[in-house]
Coordinates of C-alpha atoms and ligand atoms in Angstrom, one line a residue:
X1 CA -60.7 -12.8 96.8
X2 CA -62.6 -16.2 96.1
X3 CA -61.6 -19.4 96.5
X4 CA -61.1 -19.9 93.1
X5 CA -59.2 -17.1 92.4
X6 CA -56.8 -17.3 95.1
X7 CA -55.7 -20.8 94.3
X8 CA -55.5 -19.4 90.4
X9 CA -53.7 -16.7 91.4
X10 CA -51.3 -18.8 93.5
X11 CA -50.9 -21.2 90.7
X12 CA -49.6 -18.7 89.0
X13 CA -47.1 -17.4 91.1
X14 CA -45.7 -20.6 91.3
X15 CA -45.1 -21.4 87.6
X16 CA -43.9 -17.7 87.3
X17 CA -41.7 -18.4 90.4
X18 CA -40.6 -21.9 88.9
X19 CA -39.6 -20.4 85.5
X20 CA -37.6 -17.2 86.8
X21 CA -35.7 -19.5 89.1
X22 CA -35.5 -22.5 86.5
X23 CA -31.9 -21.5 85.2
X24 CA -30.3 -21.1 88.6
X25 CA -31.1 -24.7 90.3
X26 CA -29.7 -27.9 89.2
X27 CA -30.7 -29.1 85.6
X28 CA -31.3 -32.8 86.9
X29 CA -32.3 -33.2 90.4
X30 CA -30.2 -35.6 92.6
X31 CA -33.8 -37.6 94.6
X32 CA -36.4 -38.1 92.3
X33 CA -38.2 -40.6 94.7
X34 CA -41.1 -38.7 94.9
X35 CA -44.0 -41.4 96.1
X36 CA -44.2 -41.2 99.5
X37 CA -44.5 -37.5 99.3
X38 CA -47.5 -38.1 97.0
X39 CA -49.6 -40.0 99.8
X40 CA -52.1 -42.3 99.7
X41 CA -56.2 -42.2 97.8
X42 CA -58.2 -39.8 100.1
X43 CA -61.1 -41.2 101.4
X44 CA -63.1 -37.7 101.5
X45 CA -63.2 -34.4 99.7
X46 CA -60.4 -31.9 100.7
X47 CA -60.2 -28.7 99.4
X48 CA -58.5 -27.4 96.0
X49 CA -55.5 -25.6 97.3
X50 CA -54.7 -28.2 100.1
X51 CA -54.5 -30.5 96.9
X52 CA -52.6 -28.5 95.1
X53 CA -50.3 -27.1 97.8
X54 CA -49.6 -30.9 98.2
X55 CA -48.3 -31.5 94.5
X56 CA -46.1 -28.9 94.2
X57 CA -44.5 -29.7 97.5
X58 CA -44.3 -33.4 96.3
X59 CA -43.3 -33.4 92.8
X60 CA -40.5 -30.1 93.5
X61 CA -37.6 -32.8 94.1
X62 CA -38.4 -34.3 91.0
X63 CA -38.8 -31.4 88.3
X64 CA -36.2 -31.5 85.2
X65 CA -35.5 -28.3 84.2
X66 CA -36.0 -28.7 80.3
X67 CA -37.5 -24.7 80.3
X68 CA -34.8 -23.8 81.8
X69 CA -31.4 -22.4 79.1
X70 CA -29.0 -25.8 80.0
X71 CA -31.3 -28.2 79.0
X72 CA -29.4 -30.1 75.8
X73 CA -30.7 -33.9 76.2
X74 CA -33.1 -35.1 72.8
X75 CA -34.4 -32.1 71.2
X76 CA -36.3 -30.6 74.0
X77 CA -37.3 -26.9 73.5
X78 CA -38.2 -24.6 75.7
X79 CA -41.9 -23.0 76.1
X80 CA -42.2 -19.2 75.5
X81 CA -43.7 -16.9 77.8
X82 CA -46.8 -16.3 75.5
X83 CA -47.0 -20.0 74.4
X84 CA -46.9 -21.1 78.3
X85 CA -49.7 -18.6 79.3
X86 CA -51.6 -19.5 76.5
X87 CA -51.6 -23.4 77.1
X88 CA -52.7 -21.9 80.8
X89 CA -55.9 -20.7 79.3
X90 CA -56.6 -23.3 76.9
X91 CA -57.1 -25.3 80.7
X92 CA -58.7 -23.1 82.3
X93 CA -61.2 -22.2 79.3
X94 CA -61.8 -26.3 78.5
X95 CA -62.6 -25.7 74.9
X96 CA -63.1 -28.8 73.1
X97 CA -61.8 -28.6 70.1
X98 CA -63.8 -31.0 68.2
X99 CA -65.2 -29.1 65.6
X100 CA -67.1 -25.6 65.5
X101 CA -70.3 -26.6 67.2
X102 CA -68.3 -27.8 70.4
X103 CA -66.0 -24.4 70.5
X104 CA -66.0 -21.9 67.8
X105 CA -62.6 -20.4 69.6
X106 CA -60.3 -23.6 69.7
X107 CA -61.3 -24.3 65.5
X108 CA -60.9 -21.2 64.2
X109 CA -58.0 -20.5 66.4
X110 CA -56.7 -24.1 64.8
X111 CA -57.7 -22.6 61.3
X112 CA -55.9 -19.5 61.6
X113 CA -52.5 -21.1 63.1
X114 CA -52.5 -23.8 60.8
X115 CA -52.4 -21.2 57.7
X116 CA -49.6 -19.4 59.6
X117 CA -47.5 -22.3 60.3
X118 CA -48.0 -23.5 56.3
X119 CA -46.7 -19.1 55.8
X120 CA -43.6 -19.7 58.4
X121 CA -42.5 -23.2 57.1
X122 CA -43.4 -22.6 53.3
X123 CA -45.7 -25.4 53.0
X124 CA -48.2 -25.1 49.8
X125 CA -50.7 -23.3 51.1
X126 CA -53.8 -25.9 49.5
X127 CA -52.3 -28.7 52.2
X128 CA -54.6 -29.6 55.0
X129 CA -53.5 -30.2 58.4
X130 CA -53.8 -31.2 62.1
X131 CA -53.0 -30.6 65.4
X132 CA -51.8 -33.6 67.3
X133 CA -49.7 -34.2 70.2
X134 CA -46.6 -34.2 69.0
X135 CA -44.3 -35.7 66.3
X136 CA -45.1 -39.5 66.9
X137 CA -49.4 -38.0 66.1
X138 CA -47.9 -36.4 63.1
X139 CA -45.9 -39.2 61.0
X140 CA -48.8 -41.3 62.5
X141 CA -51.9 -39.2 60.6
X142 CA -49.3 -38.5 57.7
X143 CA -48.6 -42.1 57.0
X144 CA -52.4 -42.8 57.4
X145 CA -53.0 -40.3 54.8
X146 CA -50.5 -42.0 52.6
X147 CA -51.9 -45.7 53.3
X148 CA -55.5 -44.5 52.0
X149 CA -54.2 -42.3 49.1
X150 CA -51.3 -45.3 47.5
X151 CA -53.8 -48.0 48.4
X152 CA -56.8 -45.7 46.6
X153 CA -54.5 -45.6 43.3
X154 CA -54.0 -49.4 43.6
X155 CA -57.7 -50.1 43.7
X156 CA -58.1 -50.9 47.5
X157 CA -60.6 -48.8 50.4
X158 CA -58.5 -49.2 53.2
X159 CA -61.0 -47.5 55.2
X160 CA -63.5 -50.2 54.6
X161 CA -61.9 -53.0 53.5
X162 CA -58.5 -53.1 56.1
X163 CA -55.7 -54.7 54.7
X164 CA -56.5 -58.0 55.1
X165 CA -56.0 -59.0 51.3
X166 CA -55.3 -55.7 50.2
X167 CA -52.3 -55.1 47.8
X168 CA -48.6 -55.4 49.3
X169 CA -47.7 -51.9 50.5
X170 CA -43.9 -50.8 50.8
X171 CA -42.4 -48.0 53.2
X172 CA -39.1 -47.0 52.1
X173 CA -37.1 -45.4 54.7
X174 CA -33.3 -44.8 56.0
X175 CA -32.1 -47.1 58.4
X176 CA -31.4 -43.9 60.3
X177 CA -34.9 -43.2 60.5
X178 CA -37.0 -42.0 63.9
X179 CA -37.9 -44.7 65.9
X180 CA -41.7 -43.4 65.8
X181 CA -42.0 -44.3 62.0
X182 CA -42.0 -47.8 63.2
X183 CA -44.3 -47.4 66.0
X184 CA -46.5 -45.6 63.0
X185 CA -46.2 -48.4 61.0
X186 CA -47.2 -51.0 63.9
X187 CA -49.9 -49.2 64.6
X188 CA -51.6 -48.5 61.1
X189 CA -51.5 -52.2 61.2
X190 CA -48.3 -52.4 58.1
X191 CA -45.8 -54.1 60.3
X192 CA -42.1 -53.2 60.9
X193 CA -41.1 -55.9 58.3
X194 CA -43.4 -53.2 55.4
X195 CA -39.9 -51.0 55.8
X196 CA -37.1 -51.6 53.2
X197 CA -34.2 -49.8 55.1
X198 CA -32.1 -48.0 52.7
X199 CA -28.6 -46.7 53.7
X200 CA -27.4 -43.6 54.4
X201 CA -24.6 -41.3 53.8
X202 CA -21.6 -40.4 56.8
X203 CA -23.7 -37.6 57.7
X204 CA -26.8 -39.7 57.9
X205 CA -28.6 -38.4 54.7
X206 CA -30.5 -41.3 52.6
X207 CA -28.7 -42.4 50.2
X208 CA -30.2 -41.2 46.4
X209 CA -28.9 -44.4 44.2
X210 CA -30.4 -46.9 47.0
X211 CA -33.5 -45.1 47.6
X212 CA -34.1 -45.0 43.3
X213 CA -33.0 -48.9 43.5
X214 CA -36.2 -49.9 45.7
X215 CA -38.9 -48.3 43.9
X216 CA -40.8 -51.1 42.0
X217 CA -44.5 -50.6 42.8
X218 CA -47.0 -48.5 45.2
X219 CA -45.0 -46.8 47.9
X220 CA -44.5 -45.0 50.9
X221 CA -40.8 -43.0 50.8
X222 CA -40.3 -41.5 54.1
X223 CA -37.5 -38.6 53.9
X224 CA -36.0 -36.8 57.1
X225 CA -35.6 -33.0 58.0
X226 CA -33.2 -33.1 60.4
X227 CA -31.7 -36.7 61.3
X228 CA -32.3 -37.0 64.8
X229 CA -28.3 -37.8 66.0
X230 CA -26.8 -35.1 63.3
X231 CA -29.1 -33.1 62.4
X232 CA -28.8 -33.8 58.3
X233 CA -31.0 -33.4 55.9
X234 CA -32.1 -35.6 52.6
X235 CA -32.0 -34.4 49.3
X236 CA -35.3 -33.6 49.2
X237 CA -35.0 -32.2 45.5
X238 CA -33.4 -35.6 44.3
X239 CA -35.7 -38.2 46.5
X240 CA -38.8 -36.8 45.9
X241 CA -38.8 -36.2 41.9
X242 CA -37.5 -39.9 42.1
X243 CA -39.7 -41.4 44.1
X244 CA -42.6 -39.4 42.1
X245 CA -41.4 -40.7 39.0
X246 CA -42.4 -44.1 40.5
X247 CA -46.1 -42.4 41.8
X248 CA -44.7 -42.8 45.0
X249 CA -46.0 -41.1 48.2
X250 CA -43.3 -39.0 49.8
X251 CA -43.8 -38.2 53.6
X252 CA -41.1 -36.1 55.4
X253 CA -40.0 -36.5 59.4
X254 CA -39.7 -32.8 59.7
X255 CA -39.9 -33.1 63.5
X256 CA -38.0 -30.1 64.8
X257 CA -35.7 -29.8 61.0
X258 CA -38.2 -28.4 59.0
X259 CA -37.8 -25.7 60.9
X260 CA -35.1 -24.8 59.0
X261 CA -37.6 -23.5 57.0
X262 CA -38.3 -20.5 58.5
X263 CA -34.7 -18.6 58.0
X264 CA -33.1 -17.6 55.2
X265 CA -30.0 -18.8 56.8
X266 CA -30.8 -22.5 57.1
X267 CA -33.7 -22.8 53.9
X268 CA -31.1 -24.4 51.3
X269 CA -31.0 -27.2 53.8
X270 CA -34.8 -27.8 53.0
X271 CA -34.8 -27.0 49.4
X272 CA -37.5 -29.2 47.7
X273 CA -39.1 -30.6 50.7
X274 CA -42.5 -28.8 49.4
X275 CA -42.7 -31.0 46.7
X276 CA -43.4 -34.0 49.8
X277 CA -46.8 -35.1 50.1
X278 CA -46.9 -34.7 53.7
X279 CA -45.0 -33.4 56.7
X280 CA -44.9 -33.8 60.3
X281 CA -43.4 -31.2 62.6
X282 CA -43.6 -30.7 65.9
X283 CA -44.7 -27.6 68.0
X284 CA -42.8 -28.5 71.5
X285 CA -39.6 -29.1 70.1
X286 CA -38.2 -26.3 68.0
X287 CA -41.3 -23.6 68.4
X288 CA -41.0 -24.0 72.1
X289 CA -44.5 -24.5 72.7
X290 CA -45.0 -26.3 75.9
X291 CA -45.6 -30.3 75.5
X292 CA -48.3 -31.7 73.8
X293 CA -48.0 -30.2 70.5
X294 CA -47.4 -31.7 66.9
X295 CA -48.3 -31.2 63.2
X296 CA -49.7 -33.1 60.8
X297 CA -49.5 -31.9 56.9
X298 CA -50.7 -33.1 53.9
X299 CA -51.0 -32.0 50.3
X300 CA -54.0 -34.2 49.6
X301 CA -56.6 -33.2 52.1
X302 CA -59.0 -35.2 50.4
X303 CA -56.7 -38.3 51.7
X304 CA -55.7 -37.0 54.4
X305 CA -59.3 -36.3 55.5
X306 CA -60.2 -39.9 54.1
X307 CA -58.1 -41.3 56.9
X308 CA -59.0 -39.7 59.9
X309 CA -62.3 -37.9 59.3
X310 CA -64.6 -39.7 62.3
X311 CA -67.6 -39.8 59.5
X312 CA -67.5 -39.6 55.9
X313 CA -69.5 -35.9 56.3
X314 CA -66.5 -33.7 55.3
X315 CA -67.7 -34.5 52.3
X316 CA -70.7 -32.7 52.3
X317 CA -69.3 -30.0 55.1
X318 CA -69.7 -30.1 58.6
X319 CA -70.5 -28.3 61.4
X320 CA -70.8 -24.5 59.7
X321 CA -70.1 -24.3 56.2
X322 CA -66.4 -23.2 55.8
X323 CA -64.9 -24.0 59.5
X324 CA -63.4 -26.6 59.3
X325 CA -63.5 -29.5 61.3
X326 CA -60.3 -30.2 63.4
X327 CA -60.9 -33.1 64.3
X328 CA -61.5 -34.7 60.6
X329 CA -57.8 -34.4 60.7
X330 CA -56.5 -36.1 63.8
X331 CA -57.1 -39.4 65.4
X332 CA -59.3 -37.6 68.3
X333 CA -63.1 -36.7 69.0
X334 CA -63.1 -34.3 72.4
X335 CA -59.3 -33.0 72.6
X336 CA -57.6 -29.8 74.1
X337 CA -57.6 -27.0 72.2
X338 CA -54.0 -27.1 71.0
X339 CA -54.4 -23.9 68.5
X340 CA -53.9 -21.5 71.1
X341 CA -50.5 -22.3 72.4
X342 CA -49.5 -22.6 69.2
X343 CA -50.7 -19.0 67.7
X344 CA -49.1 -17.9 70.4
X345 CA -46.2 -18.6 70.0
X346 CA -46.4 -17.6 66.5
X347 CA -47.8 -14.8 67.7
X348 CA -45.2 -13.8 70.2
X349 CA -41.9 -14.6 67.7
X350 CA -43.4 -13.0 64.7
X351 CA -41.9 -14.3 61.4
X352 CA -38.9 -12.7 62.4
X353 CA -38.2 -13.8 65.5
X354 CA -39.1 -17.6 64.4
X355 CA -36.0 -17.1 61.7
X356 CA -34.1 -15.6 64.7
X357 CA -34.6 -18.3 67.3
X358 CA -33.8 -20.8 64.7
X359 CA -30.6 -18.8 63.5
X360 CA -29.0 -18.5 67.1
X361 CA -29.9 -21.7 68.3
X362 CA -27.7 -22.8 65.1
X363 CA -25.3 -20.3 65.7
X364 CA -24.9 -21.8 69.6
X365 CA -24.6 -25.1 67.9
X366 CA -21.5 -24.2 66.1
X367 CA -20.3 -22.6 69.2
X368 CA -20.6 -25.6 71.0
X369 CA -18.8 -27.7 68.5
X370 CA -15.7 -24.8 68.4
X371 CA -15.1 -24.7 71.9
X372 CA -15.4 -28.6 72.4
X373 CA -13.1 -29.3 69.6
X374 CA -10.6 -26.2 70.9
X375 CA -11.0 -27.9 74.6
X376 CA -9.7 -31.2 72.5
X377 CA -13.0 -33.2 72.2
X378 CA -13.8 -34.8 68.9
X379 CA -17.3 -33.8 67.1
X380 CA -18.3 -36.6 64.7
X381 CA -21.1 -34.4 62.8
X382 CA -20.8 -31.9 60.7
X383 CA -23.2 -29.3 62.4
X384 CA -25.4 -27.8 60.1
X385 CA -28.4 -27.3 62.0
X386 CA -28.6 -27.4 66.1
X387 CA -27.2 -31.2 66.8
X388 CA -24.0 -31.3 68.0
X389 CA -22.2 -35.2 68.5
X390 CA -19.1 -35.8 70.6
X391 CA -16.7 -39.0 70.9
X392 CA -14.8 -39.2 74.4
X393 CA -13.6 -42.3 72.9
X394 CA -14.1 -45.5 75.2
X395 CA -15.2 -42.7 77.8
X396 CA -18.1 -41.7 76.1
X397 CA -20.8 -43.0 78.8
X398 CA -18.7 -42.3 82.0
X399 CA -18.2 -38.3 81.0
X400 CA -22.1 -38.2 80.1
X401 CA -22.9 -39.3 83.6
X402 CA -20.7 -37.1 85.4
X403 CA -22.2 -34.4 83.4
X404 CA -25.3 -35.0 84.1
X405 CA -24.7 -35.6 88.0
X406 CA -23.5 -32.1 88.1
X407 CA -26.8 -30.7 87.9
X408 CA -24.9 -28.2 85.7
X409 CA -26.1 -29.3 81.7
X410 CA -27.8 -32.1 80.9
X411 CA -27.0 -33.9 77.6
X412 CA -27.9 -37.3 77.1
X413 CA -26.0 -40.6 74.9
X414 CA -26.7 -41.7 71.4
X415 CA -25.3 -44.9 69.1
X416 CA -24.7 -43.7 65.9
X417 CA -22.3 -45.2 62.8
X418 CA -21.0 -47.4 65.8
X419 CA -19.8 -45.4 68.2
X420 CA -21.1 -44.1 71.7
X421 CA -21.5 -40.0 71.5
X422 CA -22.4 -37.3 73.9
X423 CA -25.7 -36.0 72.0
X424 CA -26.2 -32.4 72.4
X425 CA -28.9 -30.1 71.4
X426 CA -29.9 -26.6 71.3
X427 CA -33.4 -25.8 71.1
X428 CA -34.5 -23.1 73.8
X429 CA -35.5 -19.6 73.1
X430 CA -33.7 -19.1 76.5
X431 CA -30.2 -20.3 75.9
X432 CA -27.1 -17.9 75.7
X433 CA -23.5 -18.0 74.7
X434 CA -23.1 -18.2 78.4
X435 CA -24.9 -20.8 79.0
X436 CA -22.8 -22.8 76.4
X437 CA -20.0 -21.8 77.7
X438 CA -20.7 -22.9 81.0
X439 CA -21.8 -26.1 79.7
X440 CA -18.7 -26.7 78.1
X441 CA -16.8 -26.3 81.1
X442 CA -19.0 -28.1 83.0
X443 CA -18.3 -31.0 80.2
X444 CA -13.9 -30.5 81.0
X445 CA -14.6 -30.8 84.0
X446 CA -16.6 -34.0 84.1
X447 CA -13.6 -35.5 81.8
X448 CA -11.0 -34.5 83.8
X449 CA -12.8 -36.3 86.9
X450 CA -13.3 -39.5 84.8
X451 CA -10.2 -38.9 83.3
X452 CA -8.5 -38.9 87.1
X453 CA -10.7 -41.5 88.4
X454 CA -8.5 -43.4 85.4
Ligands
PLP501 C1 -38.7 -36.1 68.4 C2 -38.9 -36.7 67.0 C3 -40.0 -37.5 66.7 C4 -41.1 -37.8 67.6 O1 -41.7 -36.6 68.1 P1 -42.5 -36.6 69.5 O2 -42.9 -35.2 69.6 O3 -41.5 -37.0 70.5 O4 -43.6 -37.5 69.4 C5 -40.0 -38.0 65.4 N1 -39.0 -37.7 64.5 C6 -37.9 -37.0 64.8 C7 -36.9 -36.7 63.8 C8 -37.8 -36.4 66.1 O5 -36.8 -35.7 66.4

């Protein structure tokens, strides 16, 4: 065996080994101080599989098992067996997926996914789209998009001009919005103070009345699939003819909710989110693609395209004739080829296992609310999708801890309406009813320790 392939092949039997064993270790390490371990800058060349012998010895201590079934904390999926190997080959191959002329593989591969994902979340199928890195890329090209396109309608080329003296833009948005709209707005250069914050309902769905009562001139209304604490969604049906009405641009935070797409179960949640002007969604949360994987819509390619092209030649057609150009629709030039992960995992689910790993991770949701409320815990959200939120009254952040410390679950905190909560979410292909019902007795017994401790 060569060099090359030996260390490959070991590679691989180490993340094989890691993921088979990833459910049986704890879920949060205790020592994380991994530096020392991780030495000091050669001076001199050593060879490949000392190096890498070296990091997985070092960073071991230090690994958080979100692959593995117990992982709950944000919304942190899982990465299928397909998707994983994929990503594997996407390094090892070191496609550039700039356009066609740089690799032919990682664009059409892009092309191809992107129409499937559009199938799978019953997006119109004219919307453009682009691979970014993960929801934070996504609301960041969408709201782009939407600069140029309510900016174009008012007379102004962002592209060209900036916004120094351009015409006052608003972004309406919940108060409950993601953080990462914000960070979006800061970085297309509107500011934080661009947001009118409209309210939201107990379930932390924008509220109708007050989004209507904002709309006075060009706009940017951004909705929510799936509020990040509960889970709810807006009424997309309502905001969107409203905000439409006022020739509004409506931009939806779909980052793992839109998901809900994809089963019959869970649609009516989404119903009227097509009629949005764009969508971000993102692949390493709910699709359990490993990390670095996002997705930008839009149903104005021509905008969308206008805000991130890196020339004005999509115009006239790029590279070779109808390929398109994945990087005209993402803030990168050279970037990984993200397309393969991502087909797949499409490709490994199939439409129905997508509507079947959304279902049961819903279905384990619930079950996680029933036995926390039988145990005699107090779940503050109504759980329609795969976010669960528990009150252990003034005990809140003590139980988290000790749950966490027991290397049994991990769940993380939240402040939401007020009030400190256990956040819990299920979004792994790999979890099981046992796995919740381990976790839930992993969660009595961290309250009865606090609870003793008194
Ligand atoms: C996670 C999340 C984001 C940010 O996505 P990243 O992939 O972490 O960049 C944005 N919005 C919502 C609702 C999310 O849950």
């Amino acid at each position: 065996m060569s060099e090359l392939r030996g260390l490959l092949a070991e590679v691989a039997a180490r993340v094989a080994d890691y993921r088979e064993s990833v459910a049986d270790g704890p879920v949060f390490p205790e020592e994380t101080d991994i530096r020392d371990a991780l030495g000091e800058l050669p001076e001199h060349p050593r060879p490949a599989a000392d190096v890498i012998g070296e990091l997985a010895e070092a960073v071991a201590p230090a690994l958080v098992a979100t692959t593995g079934p117990r992982y709950f904390g944000f919304v942190t999926g899982g990465a299928l067996d397909a998707a994983t190997a994929a990503d594997m080959l996407a390094t090892g191959w070191d496609q550039s997926a700039f356009n066609v002329v740089t690799s032919p593989a990682a664009a059409i591969v892009e092309d191809v996914a992107g129409e499937w994902l559009k199938d799978v979340l019953r997006l119109p199928s004219t919307a453009s789209f682009g691979f970014v890195t993960g929801g934070q890329g996504a609301n960041t090209v969408c709201l782009a998009a939407a600069r140029h396109h309510v900016l174009a309608r008012a007379g102004w080329d962002v592209e060209r001009r900036g916004l120094n003296g351009a015409p006052p833009l608003k972004v309406i948005a919940s108060e409950e919005r993601h953080a990462t709209i914000d960070r979006s707005l800061r970085l297309l250069g509107l500011g934080t103070d661009a947001v009118t914050p409209v309210g939201a309902d107990g379930q932390g769905a924008i509220d109708i009345d007050g989004l209507e009562r904002t709309l006075d001139g060009p706009a940017i209304v951004c909705l929510q699939a799936g509020n990040v604490n509960s889970g709810a969604f807006d009424d997309f049906a309502a905001a969107t003819e409203i905000a439409h009405r006022h020739g509004a641009w409506v931009h939806v935070d779909g980052a793992f909710g839109l998901w809900a797409a994809a089963s019959p179960a869970s649609r009516p949640l989404v119903a009227g989110v097509e009629r949005a002007d764009s969508w971000a969604v993102d692949g390493h949360k709910w699709l359990n693609v490993p990390y670095d994987s996002g997705y930008a819509f839009c149903a104005h390619p021509g905008s969308h395209a206008a805000a991130m092209s890196l020339t004005a030649a999509y115009l006239t057609g790029q590279g070779d004739g109808d390929v398109r150009a994945p990087s005209d629709f993402v803030p990168e030039s050279s970037r990984r080829a993200r397309g393969f992960a991502t087909w797949a995992a499409l490709g490994e689910l199939g439409r129905a296992g997508i509507a079947e790993l959304v279902e049961r991770c819903c279905a384990l949701a619930r079950r996680f609310a029933e036995q926390l409320t039988k145990a005699g815990f107090t779940v503050v959200n109504d759980v329609v999708l795969n976010q669960i939120l528990v009150s252990f009254g003034d005990e809140t952040d003590r139980v988290v801890e000790a749950v966490q410390r027991s290397g049994e679950c991990w769940m993380g905190t939240t402040t939401w309406h007020g009030r400190r909560l256990m956040r819990v979410s299920v979004s792994s292909w790999s979890t099981t009813e046992a796995d919740v019902d381990r976790s839930v007795a992993a969660i009595q017994a961290a309250w009865a320790s606090v609870a003793s401790r008194g």
